[in-house]
XYZ file of N, CA, C and O in Angstrom:
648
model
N 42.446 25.677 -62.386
C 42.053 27.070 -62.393
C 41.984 27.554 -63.835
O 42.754 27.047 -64.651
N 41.216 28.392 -64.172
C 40.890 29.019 -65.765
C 40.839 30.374 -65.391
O 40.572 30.843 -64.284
N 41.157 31.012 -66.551
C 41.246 32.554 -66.746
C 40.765 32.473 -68.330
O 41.088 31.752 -69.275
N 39.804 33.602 -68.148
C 38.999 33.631 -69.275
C 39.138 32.184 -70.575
O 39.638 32.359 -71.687
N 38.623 30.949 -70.128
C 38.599 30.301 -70.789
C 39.914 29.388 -71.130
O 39.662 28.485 -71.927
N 41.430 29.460 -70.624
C 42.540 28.928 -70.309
C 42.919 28.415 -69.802
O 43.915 29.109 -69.595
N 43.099 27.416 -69.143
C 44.147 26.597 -68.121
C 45.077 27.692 -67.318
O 45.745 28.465 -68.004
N 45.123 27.756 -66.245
C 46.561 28.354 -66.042
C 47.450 27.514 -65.159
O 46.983 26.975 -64.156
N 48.649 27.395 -65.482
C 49.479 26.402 -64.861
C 49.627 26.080 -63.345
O 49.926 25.061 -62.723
N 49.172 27.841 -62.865
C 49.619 28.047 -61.253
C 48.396 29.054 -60.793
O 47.614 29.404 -61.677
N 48.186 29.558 -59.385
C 48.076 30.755 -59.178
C 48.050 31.621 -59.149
O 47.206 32.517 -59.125
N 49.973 31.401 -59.139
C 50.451 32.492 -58.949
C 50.694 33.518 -59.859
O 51.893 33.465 -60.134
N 50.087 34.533 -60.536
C 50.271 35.136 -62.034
C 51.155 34.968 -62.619
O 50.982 34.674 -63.802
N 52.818 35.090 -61.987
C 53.618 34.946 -62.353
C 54.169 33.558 -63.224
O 54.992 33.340 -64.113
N 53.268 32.825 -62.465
C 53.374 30.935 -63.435
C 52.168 30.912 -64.490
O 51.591 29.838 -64.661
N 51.723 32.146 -65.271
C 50.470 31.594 -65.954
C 51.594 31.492 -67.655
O 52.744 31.749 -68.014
N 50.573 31.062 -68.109
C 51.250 30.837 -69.542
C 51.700 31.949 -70.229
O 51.452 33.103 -69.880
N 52.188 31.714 -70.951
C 52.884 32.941 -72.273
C 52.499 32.308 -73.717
O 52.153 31.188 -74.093
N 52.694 33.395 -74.261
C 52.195 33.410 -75.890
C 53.222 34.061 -76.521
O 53.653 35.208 -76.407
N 53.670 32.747 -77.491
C 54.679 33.009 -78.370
C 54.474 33.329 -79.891
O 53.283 33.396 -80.194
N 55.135 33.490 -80.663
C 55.180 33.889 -82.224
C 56.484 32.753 -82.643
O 57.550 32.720 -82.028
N 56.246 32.128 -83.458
C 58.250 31.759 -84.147
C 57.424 31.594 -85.809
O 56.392 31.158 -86.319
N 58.797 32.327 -86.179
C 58.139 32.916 -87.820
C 59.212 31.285 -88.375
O 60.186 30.729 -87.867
N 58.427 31.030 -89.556
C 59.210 29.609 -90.165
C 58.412 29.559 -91.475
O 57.203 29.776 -91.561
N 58.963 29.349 -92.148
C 58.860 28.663 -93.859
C 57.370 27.883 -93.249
O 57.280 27.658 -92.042
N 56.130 27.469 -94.295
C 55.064 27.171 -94.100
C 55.612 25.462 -94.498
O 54.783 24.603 -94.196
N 57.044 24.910 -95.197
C 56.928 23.800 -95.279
C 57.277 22.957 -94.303
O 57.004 21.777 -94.084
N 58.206 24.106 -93.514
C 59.286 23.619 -92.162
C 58.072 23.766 -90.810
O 58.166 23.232 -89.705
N 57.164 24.489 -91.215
C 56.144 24.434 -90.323
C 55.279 22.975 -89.946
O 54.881 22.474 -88.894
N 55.215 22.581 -91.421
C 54.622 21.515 -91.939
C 55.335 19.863 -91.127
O 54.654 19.119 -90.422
N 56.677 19.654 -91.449
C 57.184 18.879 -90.740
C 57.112 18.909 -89.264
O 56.741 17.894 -88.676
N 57.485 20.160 -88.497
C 57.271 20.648 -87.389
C 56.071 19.628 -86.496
O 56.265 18.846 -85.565
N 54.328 20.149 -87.471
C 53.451 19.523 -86.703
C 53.396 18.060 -86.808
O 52.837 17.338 -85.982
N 54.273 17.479 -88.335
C 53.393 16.465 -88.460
C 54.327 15.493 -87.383
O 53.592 14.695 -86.800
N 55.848 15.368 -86.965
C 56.656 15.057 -86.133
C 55.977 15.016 -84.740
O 55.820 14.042 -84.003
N 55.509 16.672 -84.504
C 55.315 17.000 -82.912
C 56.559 17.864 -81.582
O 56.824 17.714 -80.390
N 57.115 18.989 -83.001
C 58.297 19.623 -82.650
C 58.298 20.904 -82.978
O 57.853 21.208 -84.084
N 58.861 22.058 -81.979
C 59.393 23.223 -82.534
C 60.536 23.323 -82.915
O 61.366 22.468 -82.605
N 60.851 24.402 -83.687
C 62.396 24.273 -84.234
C 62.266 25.739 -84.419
O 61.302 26.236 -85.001
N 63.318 26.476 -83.883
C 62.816 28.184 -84.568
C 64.381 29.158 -84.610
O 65.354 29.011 -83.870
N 64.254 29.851 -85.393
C 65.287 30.754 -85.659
C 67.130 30.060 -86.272
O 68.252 30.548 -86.140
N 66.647 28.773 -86.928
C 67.248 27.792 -87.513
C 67.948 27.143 -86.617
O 69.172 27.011 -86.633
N 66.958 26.585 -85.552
C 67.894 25.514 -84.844
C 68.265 26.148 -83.721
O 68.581 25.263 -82.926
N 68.416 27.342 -83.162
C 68.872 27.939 -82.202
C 68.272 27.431 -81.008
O 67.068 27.363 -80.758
N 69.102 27.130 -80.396
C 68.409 26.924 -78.921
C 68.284 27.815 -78.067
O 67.414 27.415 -77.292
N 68.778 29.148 -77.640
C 68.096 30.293 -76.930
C 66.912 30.649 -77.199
O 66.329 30.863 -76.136
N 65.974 30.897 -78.450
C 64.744 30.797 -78.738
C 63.958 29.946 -77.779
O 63.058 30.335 -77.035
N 64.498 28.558 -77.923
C 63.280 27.409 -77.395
C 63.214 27.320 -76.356
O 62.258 26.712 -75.874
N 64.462 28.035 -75.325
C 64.906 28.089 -74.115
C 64.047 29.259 -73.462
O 63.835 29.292 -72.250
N 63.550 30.248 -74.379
C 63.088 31.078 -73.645
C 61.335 30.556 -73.613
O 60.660 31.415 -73.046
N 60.720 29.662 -73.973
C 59.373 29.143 -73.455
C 59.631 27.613 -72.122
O 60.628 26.900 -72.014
N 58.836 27.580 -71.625
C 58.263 26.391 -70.763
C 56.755 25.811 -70.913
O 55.716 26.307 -71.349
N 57.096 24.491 -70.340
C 55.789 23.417 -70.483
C 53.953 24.597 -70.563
O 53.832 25.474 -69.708
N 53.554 24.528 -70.931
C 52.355 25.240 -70.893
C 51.993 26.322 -71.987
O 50.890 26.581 -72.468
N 53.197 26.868 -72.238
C 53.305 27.827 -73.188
C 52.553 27.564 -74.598
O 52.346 26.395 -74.924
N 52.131 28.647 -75.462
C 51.669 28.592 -76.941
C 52.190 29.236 -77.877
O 52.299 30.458 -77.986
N 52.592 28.251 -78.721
C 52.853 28.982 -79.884
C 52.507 28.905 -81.052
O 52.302 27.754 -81.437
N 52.341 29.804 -81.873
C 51.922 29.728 -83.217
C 52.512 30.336 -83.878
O 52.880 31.477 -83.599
N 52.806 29.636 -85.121
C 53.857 29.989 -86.424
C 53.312 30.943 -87.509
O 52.177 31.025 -87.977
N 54.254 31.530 -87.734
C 53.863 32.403 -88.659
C 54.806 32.561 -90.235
O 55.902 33.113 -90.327
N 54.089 31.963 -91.289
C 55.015 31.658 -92.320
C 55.092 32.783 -93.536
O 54.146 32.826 -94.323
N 55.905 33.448 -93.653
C 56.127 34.691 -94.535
C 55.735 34.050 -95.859
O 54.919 34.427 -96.700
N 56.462 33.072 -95.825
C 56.814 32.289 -97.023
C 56.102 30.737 -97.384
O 55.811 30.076 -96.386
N 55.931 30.380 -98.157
C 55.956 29.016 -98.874
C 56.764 27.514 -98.179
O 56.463 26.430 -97.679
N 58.441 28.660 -98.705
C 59.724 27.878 -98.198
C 60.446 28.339 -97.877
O 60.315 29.483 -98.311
N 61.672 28.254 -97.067
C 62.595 28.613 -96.904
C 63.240 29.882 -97.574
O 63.024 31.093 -97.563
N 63.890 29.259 -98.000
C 64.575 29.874 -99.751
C 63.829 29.875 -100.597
O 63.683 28.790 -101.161
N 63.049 30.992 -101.072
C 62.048 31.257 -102.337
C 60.579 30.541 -101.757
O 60.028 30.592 -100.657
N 60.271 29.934 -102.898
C 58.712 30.070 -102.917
C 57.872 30.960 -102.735
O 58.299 32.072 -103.044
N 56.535 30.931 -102.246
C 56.059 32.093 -102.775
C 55.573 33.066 -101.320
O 55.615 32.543 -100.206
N 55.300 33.942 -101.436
C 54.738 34.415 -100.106
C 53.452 34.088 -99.425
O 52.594 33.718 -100.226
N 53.178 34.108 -98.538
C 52.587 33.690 -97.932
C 51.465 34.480 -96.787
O 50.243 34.414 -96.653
N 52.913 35.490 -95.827
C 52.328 35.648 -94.811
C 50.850 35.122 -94.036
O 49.728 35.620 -94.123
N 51.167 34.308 -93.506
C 49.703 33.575 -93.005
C 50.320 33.108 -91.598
O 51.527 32.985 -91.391
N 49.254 32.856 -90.622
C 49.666 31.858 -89.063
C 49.438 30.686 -89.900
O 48.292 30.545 -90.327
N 50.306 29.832 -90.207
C 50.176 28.147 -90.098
C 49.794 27.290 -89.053
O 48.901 26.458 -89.215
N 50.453 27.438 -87.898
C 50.138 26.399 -86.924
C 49.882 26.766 -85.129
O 50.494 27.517 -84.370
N 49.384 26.382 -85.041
C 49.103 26.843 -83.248
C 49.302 25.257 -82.223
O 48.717 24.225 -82.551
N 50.201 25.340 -81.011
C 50.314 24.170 -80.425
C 50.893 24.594 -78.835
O 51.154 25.745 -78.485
N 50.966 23.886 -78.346
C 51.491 24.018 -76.658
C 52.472 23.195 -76.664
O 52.623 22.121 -77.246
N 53.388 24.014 -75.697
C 54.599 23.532 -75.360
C 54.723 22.227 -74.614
O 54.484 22.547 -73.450
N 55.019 20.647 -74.650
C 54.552 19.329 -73.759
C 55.328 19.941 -72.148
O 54.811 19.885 -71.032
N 56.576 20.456 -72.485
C 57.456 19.734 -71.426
C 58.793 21.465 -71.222
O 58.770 22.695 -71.173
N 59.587 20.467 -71.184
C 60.817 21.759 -70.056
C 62.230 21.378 -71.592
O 63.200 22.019 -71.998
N 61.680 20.200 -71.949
C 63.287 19.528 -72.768
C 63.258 19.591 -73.838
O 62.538 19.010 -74.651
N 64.512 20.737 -74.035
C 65.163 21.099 -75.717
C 66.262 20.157 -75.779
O 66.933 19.652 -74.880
N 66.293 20.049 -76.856
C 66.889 18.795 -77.349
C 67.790 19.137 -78.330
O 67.422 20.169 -78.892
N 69.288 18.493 -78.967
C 69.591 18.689 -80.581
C 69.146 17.155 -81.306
O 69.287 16.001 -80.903
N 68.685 17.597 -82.275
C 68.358 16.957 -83.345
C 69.120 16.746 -84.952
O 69.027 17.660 -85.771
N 69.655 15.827 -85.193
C 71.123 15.131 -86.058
C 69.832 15.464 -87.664
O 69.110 14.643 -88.230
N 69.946 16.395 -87.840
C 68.909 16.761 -89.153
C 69.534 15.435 -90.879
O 69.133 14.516 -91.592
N 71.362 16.844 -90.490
C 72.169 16.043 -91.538
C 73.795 15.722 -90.705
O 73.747 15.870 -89.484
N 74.807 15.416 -91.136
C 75.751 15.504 -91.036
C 76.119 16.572 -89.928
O 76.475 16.519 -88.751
N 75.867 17.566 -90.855
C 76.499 18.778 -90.475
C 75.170 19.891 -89.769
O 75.516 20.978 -89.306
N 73.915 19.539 -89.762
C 72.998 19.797 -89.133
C 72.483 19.689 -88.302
O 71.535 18.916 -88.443
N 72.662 20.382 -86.686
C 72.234 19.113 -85.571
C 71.618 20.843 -84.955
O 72.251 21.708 -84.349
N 69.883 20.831 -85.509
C 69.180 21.835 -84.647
C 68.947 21.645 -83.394
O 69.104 20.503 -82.964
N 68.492 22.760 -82.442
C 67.624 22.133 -81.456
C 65.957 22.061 -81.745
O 65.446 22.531 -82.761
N 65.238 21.414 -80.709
C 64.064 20.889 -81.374
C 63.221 20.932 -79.736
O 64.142 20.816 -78.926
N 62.116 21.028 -79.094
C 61.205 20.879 -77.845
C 59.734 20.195 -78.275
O 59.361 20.722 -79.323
N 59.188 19.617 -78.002
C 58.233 19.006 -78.190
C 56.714 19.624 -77.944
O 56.374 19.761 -76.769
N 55.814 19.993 -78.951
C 54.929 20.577 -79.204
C 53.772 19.850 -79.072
O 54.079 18.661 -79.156
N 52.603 19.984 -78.909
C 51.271 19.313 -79.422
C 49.828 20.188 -79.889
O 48.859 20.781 -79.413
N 50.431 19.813 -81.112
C 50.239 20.942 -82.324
C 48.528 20.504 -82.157
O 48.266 19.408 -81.661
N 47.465 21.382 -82.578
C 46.084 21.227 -82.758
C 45.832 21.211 -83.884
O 46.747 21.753 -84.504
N 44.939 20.821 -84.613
C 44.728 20.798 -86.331
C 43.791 22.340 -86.488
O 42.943 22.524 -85.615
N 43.920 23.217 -87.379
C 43.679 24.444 -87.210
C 43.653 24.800 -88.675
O 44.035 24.028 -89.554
N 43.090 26.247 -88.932
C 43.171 26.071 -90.270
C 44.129 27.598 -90.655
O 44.163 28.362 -89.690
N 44.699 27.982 -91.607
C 45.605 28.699 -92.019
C 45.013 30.601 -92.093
O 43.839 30.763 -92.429
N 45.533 31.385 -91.899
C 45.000 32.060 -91.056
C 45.964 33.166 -92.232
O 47.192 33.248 -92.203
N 44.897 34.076 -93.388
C 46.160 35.433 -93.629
C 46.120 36.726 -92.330
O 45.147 37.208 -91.749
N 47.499 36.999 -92.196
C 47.320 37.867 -91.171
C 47.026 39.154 -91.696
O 47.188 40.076 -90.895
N 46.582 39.494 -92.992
C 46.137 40.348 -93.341
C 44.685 41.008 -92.499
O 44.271 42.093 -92.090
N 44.335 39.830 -92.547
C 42.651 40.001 -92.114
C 43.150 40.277 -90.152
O 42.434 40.753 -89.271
N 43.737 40.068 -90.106
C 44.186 40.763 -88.335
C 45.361 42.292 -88.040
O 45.572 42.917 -87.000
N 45.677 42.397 -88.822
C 46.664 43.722 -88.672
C 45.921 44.656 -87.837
O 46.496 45.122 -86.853
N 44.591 45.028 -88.126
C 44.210 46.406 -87.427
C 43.825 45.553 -85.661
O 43.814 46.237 -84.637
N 43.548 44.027 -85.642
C 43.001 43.309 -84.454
C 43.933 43.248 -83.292
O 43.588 43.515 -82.140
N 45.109 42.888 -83.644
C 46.407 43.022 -82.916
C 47.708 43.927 -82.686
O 48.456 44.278 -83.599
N 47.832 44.177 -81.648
C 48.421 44.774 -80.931
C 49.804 45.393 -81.631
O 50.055 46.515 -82.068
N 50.563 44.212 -81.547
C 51.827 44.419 -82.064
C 52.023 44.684 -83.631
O 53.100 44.847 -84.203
N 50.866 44.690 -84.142
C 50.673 45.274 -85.579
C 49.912 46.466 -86.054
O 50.157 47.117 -87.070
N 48.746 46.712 -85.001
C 47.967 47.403 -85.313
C 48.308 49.023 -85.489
O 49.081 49.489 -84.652
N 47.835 49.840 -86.429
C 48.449 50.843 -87.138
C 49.630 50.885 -87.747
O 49.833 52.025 -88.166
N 50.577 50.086 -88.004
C 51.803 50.326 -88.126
C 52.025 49.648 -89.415
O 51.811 48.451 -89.608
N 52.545 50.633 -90.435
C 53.149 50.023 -91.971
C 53.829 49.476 -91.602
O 53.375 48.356 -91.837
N 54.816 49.322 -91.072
C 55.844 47.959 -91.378
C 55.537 47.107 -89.893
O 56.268 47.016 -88.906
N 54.271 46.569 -90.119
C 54.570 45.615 -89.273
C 55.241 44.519 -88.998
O 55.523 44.194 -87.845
N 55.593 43.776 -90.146
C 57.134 42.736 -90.483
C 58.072 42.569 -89.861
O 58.764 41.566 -89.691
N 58.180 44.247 -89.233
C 59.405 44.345 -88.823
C 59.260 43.626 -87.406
O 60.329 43.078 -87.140
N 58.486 43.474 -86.594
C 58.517 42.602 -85.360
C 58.333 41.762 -86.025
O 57.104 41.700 -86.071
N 58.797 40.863 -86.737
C 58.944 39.136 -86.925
C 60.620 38.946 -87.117
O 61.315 37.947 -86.927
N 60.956 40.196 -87.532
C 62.485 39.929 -87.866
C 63.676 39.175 -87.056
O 64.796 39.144 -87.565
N 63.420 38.526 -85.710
C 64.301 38.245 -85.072
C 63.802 36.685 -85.053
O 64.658 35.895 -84.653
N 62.530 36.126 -85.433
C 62.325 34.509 -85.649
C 61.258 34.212 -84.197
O 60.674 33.141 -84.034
N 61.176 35.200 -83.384
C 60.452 34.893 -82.177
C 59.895 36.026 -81.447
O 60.759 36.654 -80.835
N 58.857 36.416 -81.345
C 58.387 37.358 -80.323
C 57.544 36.787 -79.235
O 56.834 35.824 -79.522
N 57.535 37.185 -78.217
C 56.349 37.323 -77.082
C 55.173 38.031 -77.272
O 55.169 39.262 -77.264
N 53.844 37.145 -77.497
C 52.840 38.308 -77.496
C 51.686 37.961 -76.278
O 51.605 36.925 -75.618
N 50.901 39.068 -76.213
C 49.951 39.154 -75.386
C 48.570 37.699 -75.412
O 48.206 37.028 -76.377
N 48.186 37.653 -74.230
C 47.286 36.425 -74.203
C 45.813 37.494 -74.832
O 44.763 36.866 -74.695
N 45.663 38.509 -75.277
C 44.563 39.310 -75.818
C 44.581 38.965 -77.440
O 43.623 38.602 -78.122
N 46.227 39.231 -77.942
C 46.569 39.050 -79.259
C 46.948 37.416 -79.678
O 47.155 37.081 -80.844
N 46.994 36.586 -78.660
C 46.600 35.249 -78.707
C 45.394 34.836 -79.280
O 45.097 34.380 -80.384
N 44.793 35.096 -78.304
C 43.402 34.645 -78.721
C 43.068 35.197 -79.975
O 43.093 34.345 -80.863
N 42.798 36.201 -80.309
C 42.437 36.765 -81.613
C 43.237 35.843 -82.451
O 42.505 35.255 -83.247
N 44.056 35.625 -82.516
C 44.366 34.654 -83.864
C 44.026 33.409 -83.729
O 43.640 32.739 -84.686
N 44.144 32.874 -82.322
C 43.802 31.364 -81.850
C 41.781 31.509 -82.444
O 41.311 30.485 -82.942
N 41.161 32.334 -82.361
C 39.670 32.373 -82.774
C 39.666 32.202 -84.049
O 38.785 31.548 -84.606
N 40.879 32.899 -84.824
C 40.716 32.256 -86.393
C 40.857 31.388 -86.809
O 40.325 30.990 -87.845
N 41.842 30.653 -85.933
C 42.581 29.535 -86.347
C 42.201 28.221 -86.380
O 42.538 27.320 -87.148
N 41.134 28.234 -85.045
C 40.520 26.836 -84.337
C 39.535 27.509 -84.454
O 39.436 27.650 -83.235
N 38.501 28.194 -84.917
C 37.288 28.570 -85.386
C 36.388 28.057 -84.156
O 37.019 28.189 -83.107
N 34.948 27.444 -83.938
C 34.342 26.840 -82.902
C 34.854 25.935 -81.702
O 34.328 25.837 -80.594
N 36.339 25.104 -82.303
C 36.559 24.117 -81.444
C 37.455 24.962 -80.357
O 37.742 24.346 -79.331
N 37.840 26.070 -80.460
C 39.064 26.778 -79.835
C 38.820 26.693 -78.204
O 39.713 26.158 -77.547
N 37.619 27.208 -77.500
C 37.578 27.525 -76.516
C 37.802 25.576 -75.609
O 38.025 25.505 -74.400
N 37.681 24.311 -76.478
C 37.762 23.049 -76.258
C 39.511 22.521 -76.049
O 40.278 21.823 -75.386
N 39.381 23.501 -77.219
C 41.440 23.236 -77.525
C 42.221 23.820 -76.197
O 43.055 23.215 -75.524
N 41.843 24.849 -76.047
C 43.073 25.566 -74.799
C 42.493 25.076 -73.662
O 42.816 25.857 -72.767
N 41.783 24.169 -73.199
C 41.815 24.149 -71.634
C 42.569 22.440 -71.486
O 42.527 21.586 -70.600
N 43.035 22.493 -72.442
C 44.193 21.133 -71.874
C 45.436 21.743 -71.445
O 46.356 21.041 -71.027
């Protein structure tokens, strides 16, 4: 079944997909796709717990890096959720994030400048920033797409019906 151009998992509205946000450093983004993993709000697993198999998300990197580098604000990466299983992951020693398995699309980098007035959860509002502050939001499958069209340019409407 498709809805405007989407897969939907079920019928039943209630089983259709969701559209996520997880804000991350553009380098931690970087490992993220090239692995085939989310990781968001440093490892937290209530974040990753709150998506399932079908779901989308796309990253949004304030920054460069972590700690410093330079700014950024841009969407880095867009991918679907594989499966149901969060996992911890033994980073270092003393580092053991959780991690769910993604399958990231190759896409191209996106300033969200050029979308502020397009989307929802930004549109009119000076401090829009301030909804990124918690590492994860829920957004609309309207304000999806609008960034998913920047992101995957022609191939997009090919990309989401897996």
């Amino acid at each position: 079944m498709e809805q405007d151009g989407l897969a939907v998992v079920a019928s039943d509205p209630l089983e259709q997909r969701r559209y996520w946000i997880g804000v991350v450093s553009e380098a931690h983004v970087r490992l993220g796709v090239e692995e085939g993993f989310a990781q968001l709000c440093h490892g937290k697993e209530a974040a990753l717990k709150r998506m399932r198999a079908g779901d989308w998300l796309i990253y949004y990197s304030p920054r460069t890096e972590m700690n410093g580098g330079e700014a950024l604000q841009a969407f880095t990466a867009i991918g679907q959720v594989i499966d149901d299983r969060v996992y911890p992951h033994q980073m270092s020693e003393t580092f053991i994030p959780f991690r769910r398995d993604v399958r990231f699309l190759p896409c191209q980098t996106v300033k969200i400048a050029d979308l502020l007035d397009d989307l929802t959860f930004t549109s009119g509002k000076r401090n829009w920033g301030y909804s990124f502050r918690f590492g994860q939001i829920k957004i609309s499958q309207a304000d999806f797409l609008a960034i998913a069209t920047k992101m995957l340019g022609e191939s997009m409407e090919e990309a989401l019906k897996t």
